[in-house]
Amino acid sequence: IAEKISHHEIDIGDLELLKKIIKDESPDFIFHLAAQSLVSQSYKNPFETISTNILGVSNILESIKYIDNDCVAVIITSDKCFNNVEWSWGYRENDQLGGKDIYSGSKAAAEIIFNSYYHSFFADNEHNNIRIASARAGNVIGGGDWAEDRLIPDILRAFEASKPVVIRNPHATRPWQHVLEPLSGYLSLAEQLFKNPGKFSEGWNFGPHDHDVRPVDWILDQMT
């Protein structure tokens, strides 16, 4: 695949380099997923979380202002961007943003930055070649994720080490979804942005049906 793509590994905080790469590549579609994605790490490294998750989004949006071709950008944040009021139903796109931990706060701030950039630069005719939307998902499971404090990776690591599985909140319910489900949603959103300029430029939540919500210990039971 390396022979068929242009591959760059850079710091998302390097605005000038990011601007140059996006200008040179002139992408038709951008999917922004670069983030510090662990709540536990946000307690250990709050400034890194804030810098990566807020300035990262700002740098992407600032960079695409300078490209001349038609471009669709989907900014992926998190369902943790909403103020958690501990109710039993899912959050809607127009619910209040907020966060009691640094990670959640950084994602709420990223959504505010997205909205500000959209109305400041992309909602009028100045940059009408750019179409942007934000997407939120959470409790995603699937292959390739071996980060710390992830339920299924933690279970498998405990099994491999013949150690007891430590479950922090076994009775907490979560809207689990396989990684391919939100990814298909992001692709569909990008397609609609491309076909209908301006119509879908807002925030979109991606999650499972209510009957697919399961407690944490249900996942453990399926794996034992």
PDB file of C-alpha atoms in Angstrom:
ATOM      1  CA  ILE A   1       0.000   0.000   0.000  1.00  0.00           C
ATOM      2  CA  ALA A   2       2.973   2.333   0.567  1.00  0.00           C
ATOM      3  CA  GLU A   3       3.479   2.500  -3.194  1.00  0.00           C
ATOM      4  CA  LYS A   4      -0.075   3.712  -3.742  1.00  0.00           C
ATOM      5  CA  ILE A   5      -0.454   6.418  -1.095  1.00  0.00           C
ATOM      6  CA  SER A   6       1.303   9.516   0.201  1.00  0.00           C
ATOM      7  CA  HIS A   7       2.042   8.839   3.866  1.00  0.00           C
ATOM      8  CA  HIS A   8       3.060  11.499   6.380  1.00  0.00           C
ATOM      9  CA  GLU A   9       3.578  11.081  10.127  1.00  0.00           C
ATOM     10  CA  ILE A  10       3.546  14.473  11.834  1.00  0.00           C
ATOM     11  CA  ASP A  11       2.548  16.174  15.071  1.00  0.00           C
ATOM     12  CA  ILE A  12      -1.045  17.388  14.729  1.00  0.00           C
ATOM     13  CA  GLY A  13       0.084  20.442  16.701  1.00  0.00           C
ATOM     14  CA  ASP A  14       2.464  21.556  13.930  1.00  0.00           C
ATOM     15  CA  LEU A  15       0.169  23.983  12.136  1.00  0.00           C
ATOM     16  CA  GLU A  16       2.576  25.171   9.436  1.00  0.00           C
ATOM     17  CA  LEU A  17       3.583  21.655   8.398  1.00  0.00           C
ATOM     18  CA  LEU A  18      -0.041  20.515   8.449  1.00  0.00           C
ATOM     19  CA  LYS A  19      -1.063  23.462   6.261  1.00  0.00           C
ATOM     20  CA  LYS A  20       1.698  22.640   3.768  1.00  0.00           C
ATOM     21  CA  ILE A  21       0.783  18.955   3.506  1.00  0.00           C
ATOM     22  CA  ILE A  22      -2.936  19.635   3.064  1.00  0.00           C
ATOM     23  CA  LYS A  23      -2.203  22.359   0.513  1.00  0.00           C
ATOM     24  CA  ASP A  24       0.165  20.106  -1.437  1.00  0.00           C
ATOM     25  CA  GLU A  25      -2.070  17.025  -1.361  1.00  0.00           C
ATOM     26  CA  SER A  26      -5.327  18.907  -2.103  1.00  0.00           C
ATOM     27  CA  PRO A  27      -7.506  16.150  -0.591  1.00  0.00           C
ATOM     28  CA  ASP A  28     -11.086  15.563  -1.690  1.00  0.00           C
ATOM     29  CA  PHE A  29     -11.980  14.100   1.728  1.00  0.00           C
ATOM     30  CA  ILE A  30     -10.500  14.553   5.201  1.00  0.00           C
ATOM     31  CA  PHE A  31     -11.380  12.377   8.191  1.00  0.00           C
ATOM     32  CA  HIS A  32      -9.885  13.851  11.360  1.00  0.00           C
ATOM     33  CA  LEU A  33      -9.400  11.176  14.037  1.00  0.00           C
ATOM     34  CA  ALA A  34      -6.098  12.271  15.623  1.00  0.00           C
ATOM     35  CA  ALA A  35      -6.685  12.580  19.370  1.00  0.00           C
ATOM     36  CA  GLN A  36      -5.673  11.681  22.881  1.00  0.00           C
ATOM     37  CA  SER A  37      -8.548   9.263  23.420  1.00  0.00           C
ATOM     38  CA  LEU A  38      -8.183   7.945  26.980  1.00  0.00           C
ATOM     39  CA  VAL A  39      -9.971   9.435  29.980  1.00  0.00           C
ATOM     40  CA  SER A  40      -7.340   8.020  32.365  1.00  0.00           C
ATOM     41  CA  GLN A  41      -4.529   9.699  30.395  1.00  0.00           C
ATOM     42  CA  SER A  42      -6.345  13.020  30.592  1.00  0.00           C
ATOM     43  CA  TYR A  43      -5.872  12.924  34.363  1.00  0.00           C
ATOM     44  CA  LYS A  44      -2.174  12.060  34.033  1.00  0.00           C
ATOM     45  CA  ASN A  45      -1.439  14.476  31.178  1.00  0.00           C
ATOM     46  CA  PRO A  46      -4.162  17.127  31.088  1.00  0.00           C
ATOM     47  CA  PHE A  47      -2.227  19.677  29.038  1.00  0.00           C
ATOM     48  CA  GLU A  48      -1.294  17.094  26.390  1.00  0.00           C
ATOM     49  CA  THR A  49      -4.971  16.127  26.137  1.00  0.00           C
ATOM     50  CA  ILE A  50      -6.097  19.730  25.822  1.00  0.00           C
ATOM     51  CA  SER A  51      -3.381  20.590  23.299  1.00  0.00           C
ATOM     52  CA  THR A  52      -3.963  17.536  21.113  1.00  0.00           C
ATOM     53  CA  ASN A  53      -7.743  17.497  21.147  1.00  0.00           C
ATOM     54  CA  ILE A  54      -8.485  21.221  20.925  1.00  0.00           C
ATOM     55  CA  LEU A  55      -5.560  22.621  18.958  1.00  0.00           C
ATOM     56  CA  GLY A  56      -5.575  19.537  16.729  1.00  0.00           C
ATOM     57  CA  VAL A  57      -9.105  20.291  15.563  1.00  0.00           C
ATOM     58  CA  SER A  58      -8.283  23.999  15.258  1.00  0.00           C
ATOM     59  CA  ASN A  59      -5.224  23.254  13.116  1.00  0.00           C
ATOM     60  CA  ILE A  60      -7.158  20.993  10.745  1.00  0.00           C
ATOM     61  CA  LEU A  61      -9.901  23.586  10.275  1.00  0.00           C
ATOM     62  CA  GLU A  62      -7.386  26.401   9.862  1.00  0.00           C
ATOM     63  CA  SER A  63      -5.425  24.389   7.282  1.00  0.00           C
ATOM     64  CA  ILE A  64      -8.363  23.603   5.033  1.00  0.00           C
ATOM     65  CA  LYS A  65      -9.102  27.306   4.657  1.00  0.00           C
ATOM     66  CA  TYR A  66      -6.144  27.508   2.284  1.00  0.00           C
ATOM     67  CA  ILE A  67      -7.044  24.834  -0.263  1.00  0.00           C
ATOM     68  CA  ASP A  68      -8.751  25.751  -3.504  1.00  0.00           C
ATOM     69  CA  ASN A  69     -10.352  22.445  -4.514  1.00  0.00           C
ATOM     70  CA  ASP A  70     -13.691  21.075  -3.304  1.00  0.00           C
ATOM     71  CA  CYS A  71     -13.111  19.249  -0.028  1.00  0.00           C
ATOM     72  CA  VAL A  72     -15.278  17.428   2.506  1.00  0.00           C
ATOM     73  CA  ALA A  73     -13.994  17.241   6.095  1.00  0.00           C
ATOM     74  CA  VAL A  74     -15.526  15.061   8.810  1.00  0.00           C
ATOM     75  CA  ILE A  75     -14.250  16.009  12.267  1.00  0.00           C
ATOM     76  CA  ILE A  76     -14.613  13.039  14.627  1.00  0.00           C
ATOM     77  CA  THR A  77     -14.831  13.959  18.324  1.00  0.00           C
ATOM     78  CA  SER A  78     -16.628  11.776  20.890  1.00  0.00           C
ATOM     79  CA  ASP A  79     -19.986  11.172  22.545  1.00  0.00           C
ATOM     80  CA  LYS A  80     -18.211  12.287  25.729  1.00  0.00           C
ATOM     81  CA  CYS A  81     -18.577  15.868  24.482  1.00  0.00           C
ATOM     82  CA  PHE A  82     -21.991  16.049  26.167  1.00  0.00           C
ATOM     83  CA  ASN A  83     -22.592  17.122  29.751  1.00  0.00           C
ATOM     84  CA  ASN A  84     -23.182  13.823  31.544  1.00  0.00           C
ATOM     85  CA  VAL A  85     -26.344  14.213  33.611  1.00  0.00           C
ATOM     86  CA  GLU A  86     -26.625  10.466  34.288  1.00  0.00           C
ATOM     87  CA  TRP A  87     -29.928   9.916  32.550  1.00  0.00           C
ATOM     88  CA  SER A  88     -30.820   6.514  31.080  1.00  0.00           C
ATOM     89  CA  TRP A  89     -31.391   7.474  27.447  1.00  0.00           C
ATOM     90  CA  GLY A  90     -28.999   8.517  24.717  1.00  0.00           C
ATOM     91  CA  TYR A  91     -27.861  12.073  24.101  1.00  0.00           C
ATOM     92  CA  ARG A  92     -29.271  14.044  21.198  1.00  0.00           C
ATOM     93  CA  GLU A  93     -27.305  16.331  18.905  1.00  0.00           C
ATOM     94  CA  ASN A  94     -28.800  19.447  20.532  1.00  0.00           C
ATOM     95  CA  ASP A  95     -28.099  18.410  24.153  1.00  0.00           C
ATOM     96  CA  GLN A  96     -25.773  20.506  26.294  1.00  0.00           C
ATOM     97  CA  LEU A  97     -22.035  20.164  25.767  1.00  0.00           C
ATOM     98  CA  GLY A  98     -19.783  19.825  28.790  1.00  0.00           C
ATOM     99  CA  GLY A  99     -17.393  17.616  30.683  1.00  0.00           C
ATOM    100  CA  LYS A 100     -16.512  16.786  34.272  1.00  0.00           C
ATOM    101  CA  ASP A 101     -13.109  15.373  33.290  1.00  0.00           C
ATOM    102  CA  ILE A 102     -10.391  16.851  31.089  1.00  0.00           C
ATOM    103  CA  TYR A 103     -10.971  14.411  28.227  1.00  0.00           C
ATOM    104  CA  SER A 104     -14.706  15.172  28.038  1.00  0.00           C
ATOM    105  CA  GLY A 105     -14.049  18.885  28.364  1.00  0.00           C
ATOM    106  CA  SER A 106     -11.528  18.779  25.539  1.00  0.00           C
ATOM    107  CA  LYS A 107     -14.059  17.093  23.265  1.00  0.00           C
ATOM    108  CA  ALA A 108     -16.779  19.598  24.158  1.00  0.00           C
ATOM    109  CA  ALA A 109     -14.325  22.408  23.416  1.00  0.00           C
ATOM    110  CA  ALA A 110     -13.444  20.784  20.071  1.00  0.00           C
ATOM    111  CA  GLU A 111     -17.138  20.821  19.157  1.00  0.00           C
ATOM    112  CA  ILE A 112     -17.389  24.511  20.057  1.00  0.00           C
ATOM    113  CA  ILE A 113     -14.316  25.261  17.926  1.00  0.00           C
ATOM    114  CA  PHE A 114     -15.843  23.303  15.036  1.00  0.00           C
ATOM    115  CA  ASN A 115     -19.081  25.283  15.281  1.00  0.00           C
ATOM    116  CA  SER A 116     -17.214  28.597  15.494  1.00  0.00           C
ATOM    117  CA  TYR A 117     -15.058  27.826  12.446  1.00  0.00           C
ATOM    118  CA  TYR A 118     -18.079  26.705  10.465  1.00  0.00           C
ATOM    119  CA  HIS A 119     -20.048  29.885  11.081  1.00  0.00           C
ATOM    120  CA  SER A 120     -16.994  32.158  10.830  1.00  0.00           C
ATOM    121  CA  PHE A 121     -15.514  30.797   7.601  1.00  0.00           C
ATOM    122  CA  PHE A 122     -17.426  27.969   5.918  1.00  0.00           C
ATOM    123  CA  ALA A 123     -21.106  28.885   6.142  1.00  0.00           C
ATOM    124  CA  ASP A 124     -20.801  31.790   3.686  1.00  0.00           C
ATOM    125  CA  ASN A 125     -19.430  32.153   0.177  1.00  0.00           C
ATOM    126  CA  GLU A 126     -15.818  32.839   1.208  1.00  0.00           C
ATOM    127  CA  HIS A 127     -14.933  29.132   1.439  1.00  0.00           C
ATOM    128  CA  ASN A 128     -17.939  27.491  -0.187  1.00  0.00           C
ATOM    129  CA  ASN A 129     -15.670  24.790  -1.635  1.00  0.00           C
ATOM    130  CA  ILE A 130     -15.263  23.363   1.892  1.00  0.00           C
ATOM    131  CA  ARG A 131     -18.011  21.281   3.519  1.00  0.00           C
ATOM    132  CA  ILE A 132     -17.541  20.199   7.111  1.00  0.00           C
ATOM    133  CA  ALA A 133     -19.431  18.250   9.767  1.00  0.00           C
ATOM    134  CA  SER A 134     -18.597  16.774  13.165  1.00  0.00           C
ATOM    135  CA  ALA A 135     -19.324  13.194  14.210  1.00  0.00           C
ATOM    136  CA  ARG A 136     -19.587  11.699  17.704  1.00  0.00           C
ATOM    137  CA  ALA A 137     -19.463   8.057  18.748  1.00  0.00           C
ATOM    138  CA  GLY A 138     -18.406   6.127  21.836  1.00  0.00           C
ATOM    139  CA  ASN A 139     -18.047   2.709  23.428  1.00  0.00           C
ATOM    140  CA  VAL A 140     -16.569   1.403  20.196  1.00  0.00           C
ATOM    141  CA  ILE A 141     -15.153  -2.114  20.219  1.00  0.00           C
ATOM    142  CA  GLY A 142     -13.262  -4.029  17.558  1.00  0.00           C
ATOM    143  CA  GLY A 143      -9.919  -5.339  16.421  1.00  0.00           C
ATOM    144  CA  GLY A 144      -6.769  -3.260  16.651  1.00  0.00           C
ATOM    145  CA  ASP A 145      -7.538  -1.412  19.892  1.00  0.00           C
ATOM    146  CA  TRP A 146      -5.069  -2.474  22.594  1.00  0.00           C
ATOM    147  CA  ALA A 147      -5.057   0.733  24.609  1.00  0.00           C
ATOM    148  CA  GLU A 148      -5.105   0.741  28.396  1.00  0.00           C
ATOM    149  CA  ASP A 149      -8.420   0.916  30.258  1.00  0.00           C
ATOM    150  CA  ARG A 150     -10.363  -0.605  27.358  1.00  0.00           C
ATOM    151  CA  LEU A 151     -12.764  -3.295  28.556  1.00  0.00           C
ATOM    152  CA  ILE A 152     -12.152  -6.088  26.050  1.00  0.00           C
ATOM    153  CA  PRO A 153      -8.362  -5.610  25.778  1.00  0.00           C
ATOM    154  CA  ASP A 154      -8.159  -5.559  29.606  1.00  0.00           C
ATOM    155  CA  ILE A 155     -10.147  -8.815  29.779  1.00  0.00           C
ATOM    156  CA  LEU A 156      -7.931 -10.518  27.194  1.00  0.00           C
ATOM    157  CA  ARG A 157      -4.719  -9.344  28.853  1.00  0.00           C
ATOM    158  CA  ALA A 158      -5.960 -10.762  32.176  1.00  0.00           C
ATOM    159  CA  PHE A 159      -6.853 -14.084  30.512  1.00  0.00           C
ATOM    160  CA  GLU A 160      -3.425 -14.327  28.860  1.00  0.00           C
ATOM    161  CA  ALA A 161      -1.676 -13.624  32.166  1.00  0.00           C
ATOM    162  CA  SER A 162      -3.969 -16.021  34.111  1.00  0.00           C
ATOM    163  CA  LYS A 163      -4.930 -13.165  36.411  1.00  0.00           C
ATOM    164  CA  PRO A 164      -8.330 -12.071  37.738  1.00  0.00           C
ATOM    165  CA  VAL A 165     -10.203  -9.573  35.590  1.00  0.00           C
ATOM    166  CA  VAL A 166     -10.674  -6.249  37.378  1.00  0.00           C
ATOM    167  CA  ILE A 167     -13.965  -4.621  36.349  1.00  0.00           C
ATOM    168  CA  ARG A 168     -14.436  -1.087  37.648  1.00  0.00           C
ATOM    169  CA  ASN A 169     -18.170  -0.649  37.019  1.00  0.00           C
ATOM    170  CA  PRO A 170     -19.682  -4.060  36.189  1.00  0.00           C
ATOM    171  CA  HIS A 171     -23.315  -2.923  36.270  1.00  0.00           C
ATOM    172  CA  ALA A 172     -22.859   0.260  34.242  1.00  0.00           C
ATOM    173  CA  THR A 173     -24.674   0.116  30.905  1.00  0.00           C
ATOM    174  CA  ARG A 174     -22.970   1.191  27.683  1.00  0.00           C
ATOM    175  CA  PRO A 175     -24.134   1.669  24.085  1.00  0.00           C
ATOM    176  CA  TRP A 176     -21.604  -0.770  22.601  1.00  0.00           C
ATOM    177  CA  GLN A 177     -20.998  -0.645  18.867  1.00  0.00           C
ATOM    178  CA  HIS A 178     -18.528  -2.403  16.601  1.00  0.00           C
ATOM    179  CA  VAL A 179     -15.955  -0.117  15.020  1.00  0.00           C
ATOM    180  CA  LEU A 180     -17.297  -0.754  11.508  1.00  0.00           C
ATOM    181  CA  GLU A 181     -20.678   0.721  12.473  1.00  0.00           C
ATOM    182  CA  PRO A 182     -19.577   4.314  13.220  1.00  0.00           C
ATOM    183  CA  LEU A 183     -17.019   4.118  10.403  1.00  0.00           C
ATOM    184  CA  SER A 184     -19.799   3.344   7.937  1.00  0.00           C
ATOM    185  CA  GLY A 185     -21.669   6.312   9.393  1.00  0.00           C
ATOM    186  CA  TYR A 186     -18.701   8.626   8.879  1.00  0.00           C
ATOM    187  CA  LEU A 187     -18.409   7.503   5.251  1.00  0.00           C
ATOM    188  CA  SER A 188     -22.138   8.012   4.689  1.00  0.00           C
ATOM    189  CA  LEU A 189     -21.933  11.474   6.238  1.00  0.00           C
ATOM    190  CA  ALA A 190     -19.021  12.392   3.958  1.00  0.00           C
ATOM    191  CA  GLU A 191     -20.973  11.163   0.949  1.00  0.00           C
ATOM    192  CA  GLN A 192     -23.998  13.285   1.871  1.00  0.00           C
ATOM    193  CA  LEU A 193     -21.807  16.350   2.442  1.00  0.00           C
ATOM    194  CA  PHE A 194     -20.337  15.837  -1.021  1.00  0.00           C
ATOM    195  CA  LYS A 195     -23.720  15.418  -2.705  1.00  0.00           C
ATOM    196  CA  ASN A 196     -25.595  18.112  -0.768  1.00  0.00           C
ATOM    197  CA  PRO A 197     -23.311  21.092  -0.033  1.00  0.00           C
ATOM    198  CA  GLY A 198     -24.356  22.919   3.133  1.00  0.00           C
ATOM    199  CA  LYS A 199     -27.236  20.612   4.045  1.00  0.00           C
ATOM    200  CA  PHE A 200     -25.413  18.306   6.476  1.00  0.00           C
ATOM    201  CA  SER A 201     -22.854  20.702   7.987  1.00  0.00           C
ATOM    202  CA  GLU A 202     -23.590  20.158  11.669  1.00  0.00           C
ATOM    203  CA  GLY A 203     -22.892  17.674  14.467  1.00  0.00           C
ATOM    204  CA  TRP A 204     -24.058  14.052  14.153  1.00  0.00           C
ATOM    205  CA  ASN A 205     -24.282  11.329  16.811  1.00  0.00           C
ATOM    206  CA  PHE A 206     -23.637   7.692  15.922  1.00  0.00           C
ATOM    207  CA  GLY A 207     -24.777   4.924  18.248  1.00  0.00           C
ATOM    208  CA  PRO A 208     -26.638   1.603  18.403  1.00  0.00           C
ATOM    209  CA  HIS A 209     -30.333   0.942  18.882  1.00  0.00           C
ATOM    210  CA  ASP A 210     -31.599   1.170  22.465  1.00  0.00           C
ATOM    211  CA  HIS A 211     -32.103  -2.606  22.631  1.00  0.00           C
ATOM    212  CA  ASP A 212     -28.377  -3.114  21.968  1.00  0.00           C
ATOM    213  CA  VAL A 213     -27.369  -1.299  25.173  1.00  0.00           C
ATOM    214  CA  ARG A 214     -25.767  -3.808  27.557  1.00  0.00           C
ATOM    215  CA  PRO A 215     -24.120  -3.687  31.019  1.00  0.00           C
ATOM    216  CA  VAL A 216     -20.386  -4.141  31.342  1.00  0.00           C
ATOM    217  CA  ASP A 217     -20.714  -7.551  33.010  1.00  0.00           C
ATOM    218  CA  TRP A 218     -22.718  -8.792  29.997  1.00  0.00           C
ATOM    219  CA  ILE A 219     -19.586  -8.322  27.866  1.00  0.00           C
ATOM    220  CA  LEU A 220     -17.565 -10.247  30.439  1.00  0.00           C
ATOM    221  CA  ASP A 221     -20.093 -13.097  30.450  1.00  0.00           C
ATOM    222  CA  GLN A 222     -19.869 -13.385  26.657  1.00  0.00           C
ATOM    223  CA  MET A 223     -16.106 -13.790  26.846  1.00  0.00           C
ATOM    224  CA  THR A 224     -15.879 -16.337  29.671  1.00  0.00           C
TER     225      THR A 224
END
